[in-house]
Short mmCIF file of C-alpha atoms and ligand atoms in Angstrom, two decimals:
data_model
loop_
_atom_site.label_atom_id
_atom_site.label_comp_id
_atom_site.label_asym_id
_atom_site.label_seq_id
_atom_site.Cartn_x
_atom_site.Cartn_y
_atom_site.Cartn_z
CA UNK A 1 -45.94 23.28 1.63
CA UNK A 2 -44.88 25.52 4.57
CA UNK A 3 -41.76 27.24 4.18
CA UNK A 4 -40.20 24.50 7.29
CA UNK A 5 -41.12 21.91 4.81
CA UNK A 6 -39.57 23.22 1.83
CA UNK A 7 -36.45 23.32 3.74
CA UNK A 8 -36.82 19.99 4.66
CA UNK A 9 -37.47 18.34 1.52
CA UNK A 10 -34.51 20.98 -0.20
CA UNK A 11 -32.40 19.79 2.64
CA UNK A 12 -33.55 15.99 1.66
CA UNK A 13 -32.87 16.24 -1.72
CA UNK A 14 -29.37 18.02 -1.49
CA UNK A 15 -28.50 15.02 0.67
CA UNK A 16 -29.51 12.54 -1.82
CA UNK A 17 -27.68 13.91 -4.59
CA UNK A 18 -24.45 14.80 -2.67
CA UNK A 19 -24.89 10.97 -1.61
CA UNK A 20 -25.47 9.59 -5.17
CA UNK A 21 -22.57 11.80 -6.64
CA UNK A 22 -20.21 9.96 -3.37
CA UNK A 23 -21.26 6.70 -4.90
CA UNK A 24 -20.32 7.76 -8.44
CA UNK A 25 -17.19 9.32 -7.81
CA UNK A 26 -13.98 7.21 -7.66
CA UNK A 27 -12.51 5.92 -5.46
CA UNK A 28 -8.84 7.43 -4.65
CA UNK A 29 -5.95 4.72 -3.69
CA UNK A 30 -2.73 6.40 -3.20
CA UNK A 31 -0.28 3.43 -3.89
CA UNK A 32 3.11 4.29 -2.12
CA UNK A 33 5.45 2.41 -3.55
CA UNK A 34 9.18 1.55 -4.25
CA UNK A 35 9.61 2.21 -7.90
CA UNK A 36 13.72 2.77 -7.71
CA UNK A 37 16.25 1.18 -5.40
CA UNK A 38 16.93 -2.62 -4.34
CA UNK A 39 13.23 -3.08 -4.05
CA UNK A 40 11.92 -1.74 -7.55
CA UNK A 41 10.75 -4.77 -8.62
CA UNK A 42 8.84 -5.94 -5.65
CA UNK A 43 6.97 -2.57 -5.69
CA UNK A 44 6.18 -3.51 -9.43
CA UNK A 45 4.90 -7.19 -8.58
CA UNK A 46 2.36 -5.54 -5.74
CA UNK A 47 1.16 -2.70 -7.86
CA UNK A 48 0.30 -5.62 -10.73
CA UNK A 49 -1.10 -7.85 -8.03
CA UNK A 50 -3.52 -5.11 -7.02
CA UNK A 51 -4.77 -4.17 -9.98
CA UNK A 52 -5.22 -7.30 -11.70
CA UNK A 53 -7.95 -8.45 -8.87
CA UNK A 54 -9.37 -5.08 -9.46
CA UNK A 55 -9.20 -6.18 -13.52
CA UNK A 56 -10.99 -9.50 -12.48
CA UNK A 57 -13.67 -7.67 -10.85
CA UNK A 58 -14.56 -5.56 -14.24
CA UNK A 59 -12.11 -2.78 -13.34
CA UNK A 60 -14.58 -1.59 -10.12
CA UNK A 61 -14.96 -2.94 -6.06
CA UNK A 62 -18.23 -2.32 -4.96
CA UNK A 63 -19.20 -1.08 -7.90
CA UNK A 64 -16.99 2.10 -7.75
CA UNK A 65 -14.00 3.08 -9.84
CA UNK A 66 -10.73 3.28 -8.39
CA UNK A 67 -8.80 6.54 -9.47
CA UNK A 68 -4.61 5.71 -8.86
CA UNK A 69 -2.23 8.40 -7.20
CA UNK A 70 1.38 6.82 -7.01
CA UNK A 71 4.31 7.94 -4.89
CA UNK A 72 7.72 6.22 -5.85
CA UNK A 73 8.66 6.02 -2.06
CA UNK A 74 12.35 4.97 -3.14
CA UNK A 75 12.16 2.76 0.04
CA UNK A 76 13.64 6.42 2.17
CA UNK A 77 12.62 6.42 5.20
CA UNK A 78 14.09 9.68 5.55
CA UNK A 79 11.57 11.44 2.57
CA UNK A 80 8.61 8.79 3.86
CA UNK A 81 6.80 11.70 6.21
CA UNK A 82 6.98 13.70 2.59
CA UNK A 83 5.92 11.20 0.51
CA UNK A 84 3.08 10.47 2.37
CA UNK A 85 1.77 13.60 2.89
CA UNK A 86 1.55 14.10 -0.44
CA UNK A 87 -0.85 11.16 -1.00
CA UNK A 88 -3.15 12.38 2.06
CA UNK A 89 -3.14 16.01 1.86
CA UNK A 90 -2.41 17.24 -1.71
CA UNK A 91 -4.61 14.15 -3.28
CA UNK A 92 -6.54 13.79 -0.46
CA UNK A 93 -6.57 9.66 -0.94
CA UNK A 94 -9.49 7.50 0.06
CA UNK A 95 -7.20 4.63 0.54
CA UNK A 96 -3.35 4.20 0.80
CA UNK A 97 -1.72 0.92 -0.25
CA UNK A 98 1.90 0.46 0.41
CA UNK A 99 4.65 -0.09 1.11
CA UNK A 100 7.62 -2.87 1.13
CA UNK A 101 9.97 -0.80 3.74
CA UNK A 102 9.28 -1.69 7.41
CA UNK A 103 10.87 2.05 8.26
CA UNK A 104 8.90 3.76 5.52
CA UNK A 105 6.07 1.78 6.65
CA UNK A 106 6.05 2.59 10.31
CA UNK A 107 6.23 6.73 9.10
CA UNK A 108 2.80 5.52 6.60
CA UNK A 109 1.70 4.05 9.71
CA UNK A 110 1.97 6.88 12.02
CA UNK A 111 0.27 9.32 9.34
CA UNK A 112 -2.32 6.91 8.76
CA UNK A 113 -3.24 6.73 12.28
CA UNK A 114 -2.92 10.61 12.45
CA UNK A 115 -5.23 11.30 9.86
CA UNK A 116 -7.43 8.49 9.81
CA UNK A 117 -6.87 7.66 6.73
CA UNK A 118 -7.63 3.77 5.69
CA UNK A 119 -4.03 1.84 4.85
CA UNK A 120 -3.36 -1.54 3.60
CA UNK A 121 0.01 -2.67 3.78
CA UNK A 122 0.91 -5.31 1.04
CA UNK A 123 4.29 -6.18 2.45
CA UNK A 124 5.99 -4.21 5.15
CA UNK A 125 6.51 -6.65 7.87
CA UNK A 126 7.31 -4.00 10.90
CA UNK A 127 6.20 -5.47 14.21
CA UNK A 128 5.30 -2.38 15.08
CA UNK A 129 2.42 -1.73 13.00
CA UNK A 130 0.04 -4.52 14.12
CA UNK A 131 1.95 -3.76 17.46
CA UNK A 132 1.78 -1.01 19.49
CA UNK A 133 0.96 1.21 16.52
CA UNK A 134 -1.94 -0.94 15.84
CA UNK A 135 -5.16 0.49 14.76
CA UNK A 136 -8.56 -0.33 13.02
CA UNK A 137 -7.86 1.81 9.87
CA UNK A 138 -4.33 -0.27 9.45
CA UNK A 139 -4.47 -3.87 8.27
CA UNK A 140 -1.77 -6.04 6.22
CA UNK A 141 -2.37 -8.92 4.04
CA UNK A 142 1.29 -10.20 3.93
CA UNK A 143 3.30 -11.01 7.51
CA UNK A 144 4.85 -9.61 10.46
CA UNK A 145 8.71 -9.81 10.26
CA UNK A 146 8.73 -12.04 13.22
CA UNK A 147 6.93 -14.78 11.27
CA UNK A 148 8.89 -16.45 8.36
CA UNK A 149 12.02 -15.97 11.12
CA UNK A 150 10.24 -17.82 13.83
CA UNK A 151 9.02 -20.66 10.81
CA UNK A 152 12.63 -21.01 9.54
CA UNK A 153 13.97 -21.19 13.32
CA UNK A 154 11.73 -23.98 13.86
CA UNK A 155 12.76 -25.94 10.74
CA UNK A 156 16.42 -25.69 11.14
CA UNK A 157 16.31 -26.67 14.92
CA UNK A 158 14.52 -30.11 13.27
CA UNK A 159 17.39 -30.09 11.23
CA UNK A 160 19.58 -30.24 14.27
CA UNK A 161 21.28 -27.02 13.74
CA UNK A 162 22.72 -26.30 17.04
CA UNK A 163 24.97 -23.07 16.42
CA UNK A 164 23.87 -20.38 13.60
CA UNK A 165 24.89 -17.19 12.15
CA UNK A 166 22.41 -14.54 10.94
CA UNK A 167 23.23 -11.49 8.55
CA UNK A 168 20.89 -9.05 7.63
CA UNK A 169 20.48 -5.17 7.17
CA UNK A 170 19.94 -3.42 10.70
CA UNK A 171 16.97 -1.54 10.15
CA UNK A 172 13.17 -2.78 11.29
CA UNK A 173 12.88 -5.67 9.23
CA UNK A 174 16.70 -6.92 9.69
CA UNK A 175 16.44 -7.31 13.79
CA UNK A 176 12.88 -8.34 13.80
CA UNK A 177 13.21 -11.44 11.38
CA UNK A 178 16.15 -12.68 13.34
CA UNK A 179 14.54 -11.86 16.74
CA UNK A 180 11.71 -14.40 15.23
CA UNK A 181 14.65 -16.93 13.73
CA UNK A 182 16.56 -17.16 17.01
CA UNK A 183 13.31 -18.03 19.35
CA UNK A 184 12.18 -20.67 16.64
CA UNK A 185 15.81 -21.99 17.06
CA UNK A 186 15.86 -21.70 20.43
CA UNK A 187 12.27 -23.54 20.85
CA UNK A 188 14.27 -26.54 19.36
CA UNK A 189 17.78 -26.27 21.53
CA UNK A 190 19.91 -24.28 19.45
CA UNK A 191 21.17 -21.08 19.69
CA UNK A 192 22.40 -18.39 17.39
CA UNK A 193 25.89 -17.51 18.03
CA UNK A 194 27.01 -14.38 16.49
CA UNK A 195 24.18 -11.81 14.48
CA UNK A 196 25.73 -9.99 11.74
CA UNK A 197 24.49 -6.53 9.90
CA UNK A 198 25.24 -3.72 7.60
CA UNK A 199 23.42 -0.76 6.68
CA UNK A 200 20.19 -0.65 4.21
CA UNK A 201 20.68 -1.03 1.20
CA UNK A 202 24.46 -1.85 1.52
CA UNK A 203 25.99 -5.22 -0.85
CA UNK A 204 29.14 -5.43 0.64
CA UNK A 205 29.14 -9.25 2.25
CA UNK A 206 32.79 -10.01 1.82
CA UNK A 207 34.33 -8.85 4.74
CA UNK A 208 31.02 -10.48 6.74
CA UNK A 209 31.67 -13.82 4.70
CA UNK A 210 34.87 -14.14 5.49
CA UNK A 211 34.07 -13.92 9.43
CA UNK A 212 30.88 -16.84 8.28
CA UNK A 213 33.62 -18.90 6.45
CA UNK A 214 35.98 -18.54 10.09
CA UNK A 215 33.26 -19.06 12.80
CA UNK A 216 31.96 -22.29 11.05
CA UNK A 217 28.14 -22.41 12.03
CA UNK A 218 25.96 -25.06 11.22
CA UNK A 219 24.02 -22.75 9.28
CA UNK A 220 23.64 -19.32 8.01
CA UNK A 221 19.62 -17.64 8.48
CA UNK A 222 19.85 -14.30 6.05
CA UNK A 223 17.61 -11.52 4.80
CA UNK A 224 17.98 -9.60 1.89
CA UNK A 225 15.35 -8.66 -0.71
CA UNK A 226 15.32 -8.11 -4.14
CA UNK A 227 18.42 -6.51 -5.89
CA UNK A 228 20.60 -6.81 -2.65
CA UNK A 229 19.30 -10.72 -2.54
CA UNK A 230 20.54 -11.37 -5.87
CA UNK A 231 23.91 -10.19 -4.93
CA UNK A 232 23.86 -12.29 -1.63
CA UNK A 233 23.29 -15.45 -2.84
CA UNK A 234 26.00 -15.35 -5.66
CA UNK A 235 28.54 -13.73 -3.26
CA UNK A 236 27.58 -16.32 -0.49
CA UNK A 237 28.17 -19.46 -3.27
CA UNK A 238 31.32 -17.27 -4.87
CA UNK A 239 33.23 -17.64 -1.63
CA UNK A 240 32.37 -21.45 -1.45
CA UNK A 241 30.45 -21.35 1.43
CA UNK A 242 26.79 -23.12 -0.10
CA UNK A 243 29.75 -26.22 0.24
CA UNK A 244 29.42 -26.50 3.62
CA UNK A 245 27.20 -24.24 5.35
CA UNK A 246 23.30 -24.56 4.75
CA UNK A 247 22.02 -20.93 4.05
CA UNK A 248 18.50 -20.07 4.65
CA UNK A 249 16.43 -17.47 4.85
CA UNK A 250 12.62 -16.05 4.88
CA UNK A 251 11.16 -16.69 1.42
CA UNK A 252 12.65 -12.97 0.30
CA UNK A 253 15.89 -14.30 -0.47
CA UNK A 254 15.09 -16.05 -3.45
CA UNK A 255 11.22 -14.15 -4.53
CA UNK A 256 11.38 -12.94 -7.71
CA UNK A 257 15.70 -13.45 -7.73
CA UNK A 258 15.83 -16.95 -9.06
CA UNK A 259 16.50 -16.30 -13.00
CA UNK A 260 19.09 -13.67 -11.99
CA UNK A 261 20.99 -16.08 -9.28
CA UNK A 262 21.08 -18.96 -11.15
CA UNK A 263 22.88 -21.83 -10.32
CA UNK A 264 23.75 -20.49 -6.95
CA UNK A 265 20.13 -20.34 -5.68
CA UNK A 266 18.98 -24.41 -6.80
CA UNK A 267 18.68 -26.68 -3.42
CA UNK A 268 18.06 -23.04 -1.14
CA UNK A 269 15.41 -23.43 1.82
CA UNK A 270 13.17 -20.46 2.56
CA UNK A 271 10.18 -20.23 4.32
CA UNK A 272 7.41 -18.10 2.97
CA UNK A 273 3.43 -17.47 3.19
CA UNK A 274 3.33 -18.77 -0.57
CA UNK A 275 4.96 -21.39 -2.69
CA UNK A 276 4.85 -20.74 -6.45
CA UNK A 277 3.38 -24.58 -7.33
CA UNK A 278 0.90 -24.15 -4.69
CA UNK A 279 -1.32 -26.66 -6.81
CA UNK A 280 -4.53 -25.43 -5.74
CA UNK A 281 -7.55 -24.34 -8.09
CA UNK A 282 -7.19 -20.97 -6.77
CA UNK A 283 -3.39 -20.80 -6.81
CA UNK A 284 -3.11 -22.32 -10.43
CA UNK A 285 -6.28 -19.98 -11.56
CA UNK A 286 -4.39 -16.68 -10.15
CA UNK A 287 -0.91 -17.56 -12.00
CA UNK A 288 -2.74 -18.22 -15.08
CA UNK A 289 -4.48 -15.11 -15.02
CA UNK A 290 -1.26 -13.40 -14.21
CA UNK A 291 0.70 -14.86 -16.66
CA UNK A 292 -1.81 -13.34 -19.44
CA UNK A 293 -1.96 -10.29 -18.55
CA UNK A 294 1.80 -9.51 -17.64
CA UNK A 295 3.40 -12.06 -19.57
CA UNK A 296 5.44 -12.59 -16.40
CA UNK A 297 5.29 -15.37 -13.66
CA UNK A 298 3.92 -14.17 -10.17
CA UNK A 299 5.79 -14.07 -6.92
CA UNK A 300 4.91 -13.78 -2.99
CA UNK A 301 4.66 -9.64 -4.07
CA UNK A 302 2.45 -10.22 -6.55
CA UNK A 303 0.16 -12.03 -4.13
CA UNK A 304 0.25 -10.02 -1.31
CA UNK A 305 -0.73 -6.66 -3.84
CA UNK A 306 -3.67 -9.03 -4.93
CA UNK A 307 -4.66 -9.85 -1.44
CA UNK A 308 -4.81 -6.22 -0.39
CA UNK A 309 -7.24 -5.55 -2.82
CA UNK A 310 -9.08 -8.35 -1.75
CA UNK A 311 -9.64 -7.09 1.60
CA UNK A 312 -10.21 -3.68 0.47
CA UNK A 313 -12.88 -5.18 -1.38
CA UNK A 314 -14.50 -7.09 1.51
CA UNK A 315 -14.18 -3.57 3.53
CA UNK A 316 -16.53 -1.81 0.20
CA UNK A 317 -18.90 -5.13 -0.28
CA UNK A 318 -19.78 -4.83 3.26
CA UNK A 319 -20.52 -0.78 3.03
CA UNK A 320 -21.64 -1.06 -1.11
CA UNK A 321 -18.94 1.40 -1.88
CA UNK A 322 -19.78 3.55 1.05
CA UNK A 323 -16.68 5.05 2.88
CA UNK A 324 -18.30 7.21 5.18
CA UNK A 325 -19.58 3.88 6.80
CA UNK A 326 -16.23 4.14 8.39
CA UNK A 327 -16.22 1.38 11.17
CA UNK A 328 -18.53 -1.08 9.12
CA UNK A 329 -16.34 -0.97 6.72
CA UNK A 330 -12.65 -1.46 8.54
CA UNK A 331 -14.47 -4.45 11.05
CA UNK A 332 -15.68 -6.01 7.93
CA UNK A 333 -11.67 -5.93 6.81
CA UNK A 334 -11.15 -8.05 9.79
CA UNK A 335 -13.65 -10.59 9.60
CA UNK A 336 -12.86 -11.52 6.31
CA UNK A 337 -11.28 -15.35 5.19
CA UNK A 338 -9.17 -13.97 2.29
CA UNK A 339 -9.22 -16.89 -0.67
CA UNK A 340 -6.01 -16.15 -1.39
CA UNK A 341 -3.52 -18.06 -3.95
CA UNK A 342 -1.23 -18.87 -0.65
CA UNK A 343 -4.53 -20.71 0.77
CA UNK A 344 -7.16 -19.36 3.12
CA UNK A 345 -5.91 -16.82 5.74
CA UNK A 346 -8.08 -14.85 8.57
CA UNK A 347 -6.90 -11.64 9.63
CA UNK A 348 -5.73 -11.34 13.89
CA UNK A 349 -7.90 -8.94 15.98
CA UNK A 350 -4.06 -6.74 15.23
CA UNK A 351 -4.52 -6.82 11.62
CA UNK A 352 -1.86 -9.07 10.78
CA UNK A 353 -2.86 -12.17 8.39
CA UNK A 354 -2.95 -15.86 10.72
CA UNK A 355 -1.59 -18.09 7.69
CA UNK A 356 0.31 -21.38 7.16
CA UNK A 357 4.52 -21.06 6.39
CA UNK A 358 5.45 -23.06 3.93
CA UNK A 359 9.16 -24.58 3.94
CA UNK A 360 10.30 -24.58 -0.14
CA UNK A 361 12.87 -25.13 -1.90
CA UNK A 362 14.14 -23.59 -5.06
CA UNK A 363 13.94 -26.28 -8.28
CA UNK A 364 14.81 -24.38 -11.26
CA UNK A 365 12.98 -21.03 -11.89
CA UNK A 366 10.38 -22.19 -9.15
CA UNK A 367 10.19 -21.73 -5.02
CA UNK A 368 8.48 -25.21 -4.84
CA UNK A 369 6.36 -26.79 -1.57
CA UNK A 370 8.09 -28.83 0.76
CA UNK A 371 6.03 -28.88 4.04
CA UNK A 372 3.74 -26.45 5.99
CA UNK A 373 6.19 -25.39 8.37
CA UNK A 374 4.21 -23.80 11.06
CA UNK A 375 0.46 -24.07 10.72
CA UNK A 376 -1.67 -20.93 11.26
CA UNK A 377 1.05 -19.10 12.36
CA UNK A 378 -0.28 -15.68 14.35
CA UNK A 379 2.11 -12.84 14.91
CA UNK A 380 2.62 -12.44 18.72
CA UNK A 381 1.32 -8.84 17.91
CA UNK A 382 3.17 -7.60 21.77
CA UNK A 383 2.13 -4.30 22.57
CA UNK A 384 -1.16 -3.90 20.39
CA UNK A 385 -4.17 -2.89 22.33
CA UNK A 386 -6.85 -1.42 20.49
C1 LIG B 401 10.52 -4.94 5.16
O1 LIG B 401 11.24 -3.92 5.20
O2 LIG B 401 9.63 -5.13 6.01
C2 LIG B 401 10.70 -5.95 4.09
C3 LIG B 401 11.32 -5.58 2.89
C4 LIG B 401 11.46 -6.51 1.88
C5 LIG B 401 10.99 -7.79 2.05
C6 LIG B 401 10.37 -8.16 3.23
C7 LIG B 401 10.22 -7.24 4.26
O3 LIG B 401 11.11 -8.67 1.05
#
């Protein structure tokens, strides 16, 4: 062998082995999380959601292990920018999976997009993202904020509501739900008349219920999430408005709430990307397999974590576990038909899912099916050009 040739078979050889030890070597997902605050528990129900598709799949995608780094992101947007550095540049993440805050969100977003680092958002619904932040390392497997608004706008203008009320927080999420609620409304002639807001993660309705109880809409469109939701529902039947004034709401106001509002969330309209008694072989297969593993019943969260995993998955099949096949890989996570327990979605050129909204209503424990509200429902995605 001539000395060229040496070189070129050493050079060969390191290659192979530096590419076999890639293919060995887990895979890093930095799940950015809530873990504390009002939204603990949703955090909780997308980091089980995850990891129990990654179970069913023998604890690998594409035959690689996944290695976890987790960031309790406290939904603070103010610490986000440090929170999610530490995921990219002190663990140096493959992958980063989060998170439930549309302002915390927008900063993972923006870092993502910096660094090119791939991100799968499993709830956040900012417009933004799969806006004019849009890119092909960002994709979401759960909504755009605009969507469950615009659904429940439609349904209550078939209801003949003609003058609403909204109350919300005013961050992101908050003025983008309503913005969605008041042009499904509109869309059927009615109007909202007055919206209402307090800061994130402020509980203090009464003063805001009182001005409900004096205005005298037809209905009421709210959202508030977990711990905050639990409180809003009570307070809102407490001061005897569920009496008169319908209240509804995208699916968070009663996902994962029910046991703890009780009697004053039974009869409540939401509409949501799931239903909990979707009865489906793959819905009814998913809860089961939830159930035994958590001993706890799944929610919306819980399917959205399991549907990011899903497309992550799609993104490795498509490279077999190879993430330097960068653009293979993040087109594949676009092309996908996720087989997901809320029904078959496709993913919009944006990266936001195209799914059905179901209307529900809450009978005991359960958010059951009513109707599809709005079939294949894509986010307007304004601003996004890629
Ligand atoms: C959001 O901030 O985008 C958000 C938070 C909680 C939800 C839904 C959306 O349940």
């Amino acid at each position: 062998m001539t000395p060229t040739l040496r070189l070129v078979a050493l050079a060969a050889g390191l290659a192979l082995a530096t590419g076999a030890q890639a293919q060995q070597a887990p895979i890093k997902i930095g799940l950015m999380l809530p873990a504390t605050g009002t939204f603990a528990a949703l955090g909780d129900m997308i980091e089980k959601g995850f990891k129990l598709y990654v179970q069913e799949q023998g604890g690998k995608l594409a035959g690689r292990e996944l290695q976890y780094f987790r960031v309790d992101d406290e939904s603070d947007p103010s610490k986000a920018i440090d929170n999610v550095g530490k995921l990219i540049k002190r663990d140096n993440v493959d992958v980063l999976v989060g998170t439930v805050h549309s302002g915390v969100a927008l900063a993972m977003a923006k870092a993502a997009k910096e660094s090119n680092t791939l991100l799968v958002i499993p709830n956040a619904g900012a417009g933004d993202i799969t806006g004019p932040l849009c890119s092909a390392n960002i994709v979401r497997s759960s909504f755009s904020n605009w969507q469950p608004g615009y659904a429940m706008g439609i349904v209550a203008g078939q209801k003949g509501v003609k003058r609403a009320m909204t109350i919300t927080w005013n961050y992101a999420a908050g003025a983008e739900t309503v913005k969605g609620f008041t042009e499904g409304l509109e869309r059927g002639g009615g109007k909202v008349i007055k919206d209402l807001n307090l800061p994130f993660p402020g509980v203090e309705f009464q003063a805001l219920l009182t001005e409900i109880a004096s205005q005298k809409p037809d209905a009421v469109y709210a959202f508030f999430a977990g711990g905050a939701a639990v409180k809003f529902v009570k307070d809102y039947a407490a001061a005897g408005l569920s009496k008169t004034i319908p209240l509804y709401g995208p699916g968070f106001l009663t996902d994962g709430t029910i046991p703890a509002q009780g009697e004053a969330a039974q009869g409540l309209l939401t509409t949501s990307n799931y239903a909990d008694n979707l009865d489906t072989p793959r819905n009814n297969a998913f809860r089961k397999s939830f159930a035994l593993t958590y001993k706890a019943n799944a929610d919306v969260y819980a399917v959205q974590g399991y549907d990011a995993a899903q497309i992550l998955a799609a993104g490795l099949n498509a490279v077999k576990g190879d993430l330097a096949k960068r653009d293979q890989m993040t087109s594949a996570m676009r092309k996908v038909v996720v087989d997901s327990p809320r029904g078959k979605f496709t993913i919009s050129p944006a990266g936001n899912p195209v799914q059905d909204f179901y209307l529900r209503e809450v009978k005991g424990n359960y958010n059951e099916f009513r109707s599809v509200a709005v079939k294949a429902l894509a986010d307007p995605a304004r601003g996004c050009k890629m």
